[in-house]
PDB file of C-alpha atoms in Angstrom:
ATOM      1  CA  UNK A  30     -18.451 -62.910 -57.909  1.00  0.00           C
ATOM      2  CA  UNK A  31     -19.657 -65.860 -55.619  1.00  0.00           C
ATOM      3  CA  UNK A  32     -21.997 -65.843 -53.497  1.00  0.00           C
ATOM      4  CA  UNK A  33     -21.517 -64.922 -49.818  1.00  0.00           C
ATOM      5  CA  UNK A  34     -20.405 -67.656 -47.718  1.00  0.00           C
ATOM      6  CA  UNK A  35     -21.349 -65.929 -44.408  1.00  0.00           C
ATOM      7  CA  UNK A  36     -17.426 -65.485 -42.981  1.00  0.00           C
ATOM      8  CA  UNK A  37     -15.790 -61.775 -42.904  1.00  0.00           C
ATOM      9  CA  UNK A  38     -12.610 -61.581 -44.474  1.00  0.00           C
ATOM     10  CA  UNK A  39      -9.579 -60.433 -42.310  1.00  0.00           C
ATOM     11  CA  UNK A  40      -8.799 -56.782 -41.908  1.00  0.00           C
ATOM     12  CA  UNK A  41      -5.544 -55.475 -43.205  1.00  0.00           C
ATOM     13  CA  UNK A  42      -3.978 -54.549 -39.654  1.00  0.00           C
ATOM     14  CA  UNK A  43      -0.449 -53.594 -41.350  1.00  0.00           C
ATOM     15  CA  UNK A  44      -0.705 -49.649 -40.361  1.00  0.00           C
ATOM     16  CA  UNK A  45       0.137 -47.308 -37.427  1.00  0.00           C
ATOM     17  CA  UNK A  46      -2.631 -44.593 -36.816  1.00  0.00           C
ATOM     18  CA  UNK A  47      -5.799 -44.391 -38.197  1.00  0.00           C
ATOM     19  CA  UNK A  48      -8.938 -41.437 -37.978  1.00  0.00           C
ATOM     20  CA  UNK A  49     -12.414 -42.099 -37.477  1.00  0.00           C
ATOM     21  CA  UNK A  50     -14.923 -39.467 -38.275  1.00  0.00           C
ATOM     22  CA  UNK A  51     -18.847 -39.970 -37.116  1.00  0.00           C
ATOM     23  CA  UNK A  52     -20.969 -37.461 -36.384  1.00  0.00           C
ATOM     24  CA  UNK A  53     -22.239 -37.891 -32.622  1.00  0.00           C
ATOM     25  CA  UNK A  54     -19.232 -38.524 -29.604  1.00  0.00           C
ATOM     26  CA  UNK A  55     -21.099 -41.904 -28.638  1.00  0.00           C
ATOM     27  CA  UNK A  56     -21.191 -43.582 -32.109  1.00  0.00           C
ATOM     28  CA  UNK A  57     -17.716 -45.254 -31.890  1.00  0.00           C
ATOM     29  CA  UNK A  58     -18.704 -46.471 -28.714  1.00  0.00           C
ATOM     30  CA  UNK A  59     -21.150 -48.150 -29.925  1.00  0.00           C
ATOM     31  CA  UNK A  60     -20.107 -49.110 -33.903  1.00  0.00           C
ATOM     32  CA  UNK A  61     -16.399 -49.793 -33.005  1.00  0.00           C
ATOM     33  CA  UNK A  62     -15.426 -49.852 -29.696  1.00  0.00           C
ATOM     34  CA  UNK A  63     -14.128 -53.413 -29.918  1.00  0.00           C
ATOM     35  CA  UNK A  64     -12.243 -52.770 -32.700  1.00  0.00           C
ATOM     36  CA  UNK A  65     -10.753 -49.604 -31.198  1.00  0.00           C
ATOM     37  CA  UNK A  66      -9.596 -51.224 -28.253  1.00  0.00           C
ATOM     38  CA  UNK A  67      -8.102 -53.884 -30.017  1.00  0.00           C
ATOM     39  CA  UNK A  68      -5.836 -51.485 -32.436  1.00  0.00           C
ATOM     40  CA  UNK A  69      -5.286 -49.032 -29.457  1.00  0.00           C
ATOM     41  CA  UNK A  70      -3.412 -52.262 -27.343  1.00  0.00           C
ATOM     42  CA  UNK A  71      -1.381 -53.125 -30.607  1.00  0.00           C
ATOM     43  CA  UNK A  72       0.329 -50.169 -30.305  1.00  0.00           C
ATOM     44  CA  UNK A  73      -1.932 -48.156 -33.113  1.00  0.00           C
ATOM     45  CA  UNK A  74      -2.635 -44.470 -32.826  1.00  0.00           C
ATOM     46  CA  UNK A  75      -6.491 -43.795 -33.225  1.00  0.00           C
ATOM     47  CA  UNK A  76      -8.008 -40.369 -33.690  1.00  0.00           C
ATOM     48  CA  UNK A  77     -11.531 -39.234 -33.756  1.00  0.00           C
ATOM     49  CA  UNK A  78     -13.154 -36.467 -35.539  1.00  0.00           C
ATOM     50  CA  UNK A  79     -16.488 -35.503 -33.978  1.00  0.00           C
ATOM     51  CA  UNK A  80     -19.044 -33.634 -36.539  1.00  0.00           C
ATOM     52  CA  UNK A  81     -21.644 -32.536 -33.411  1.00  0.00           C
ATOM     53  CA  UNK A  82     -21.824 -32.727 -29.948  1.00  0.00           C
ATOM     54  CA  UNK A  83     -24.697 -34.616 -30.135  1.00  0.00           C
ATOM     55  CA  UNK A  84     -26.847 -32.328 -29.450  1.00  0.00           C
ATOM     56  CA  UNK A  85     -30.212 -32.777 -31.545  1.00  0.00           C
ATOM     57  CA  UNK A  86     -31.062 -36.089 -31.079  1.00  0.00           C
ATOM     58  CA  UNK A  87     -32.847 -36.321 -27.956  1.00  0.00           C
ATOM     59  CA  UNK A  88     -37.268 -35.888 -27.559  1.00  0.00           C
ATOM     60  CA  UNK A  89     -36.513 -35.897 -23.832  1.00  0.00           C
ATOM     61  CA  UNK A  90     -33.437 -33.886 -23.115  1.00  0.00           C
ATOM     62  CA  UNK A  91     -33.656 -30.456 -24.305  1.00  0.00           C
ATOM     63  CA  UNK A  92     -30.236 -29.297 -26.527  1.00  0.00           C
ATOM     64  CA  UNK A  93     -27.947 -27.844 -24.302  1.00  0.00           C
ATOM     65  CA  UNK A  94     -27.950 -30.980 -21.543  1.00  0.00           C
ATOM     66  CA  UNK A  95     -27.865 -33.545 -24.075  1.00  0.00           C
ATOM     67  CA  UNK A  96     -24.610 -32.642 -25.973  1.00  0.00           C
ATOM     68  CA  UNK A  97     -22.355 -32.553 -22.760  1.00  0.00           C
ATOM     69  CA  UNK A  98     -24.251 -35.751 -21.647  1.00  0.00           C
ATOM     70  CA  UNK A  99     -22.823 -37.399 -25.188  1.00  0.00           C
ATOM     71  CA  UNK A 100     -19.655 -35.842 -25.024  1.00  0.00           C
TER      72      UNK A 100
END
């Protein structure tokens, strides 16, 4: 194995839907919303699996405001 020479290698972009699954609404958003985008205007079908609303993450916002705030 070499070592890293600080380039990504290509992604394979040779198929027609796809399914993410995270586990709060607002992690694609912010993990692959580029990437998304870019498969969505090629034409690519893109599903997402949500595990939670979100719910339990917030100190500030009690439970039942902050899971339709991440949804």
């Amino acid at each position: 194995m070499s070592p890293p020479s600080g380039r990504l290698d290509a992604v394979d972009e040779s198929w027609s839907r796809a399914l993410a699954v995270v586990a709060h609404p607002d992690d694609l958003e912010y993990g692959a919303a580029a990437a998304v985008a870019r498969w969505t205007r090629q034409g690519k079908r893109v599903a997402y699996c949500l595990a939670t609303s979100g719910e339990a993450v917030f100190d500030t916002i009690a439970a039942e405001a902050a899971g339709p705030l991440r949804e």
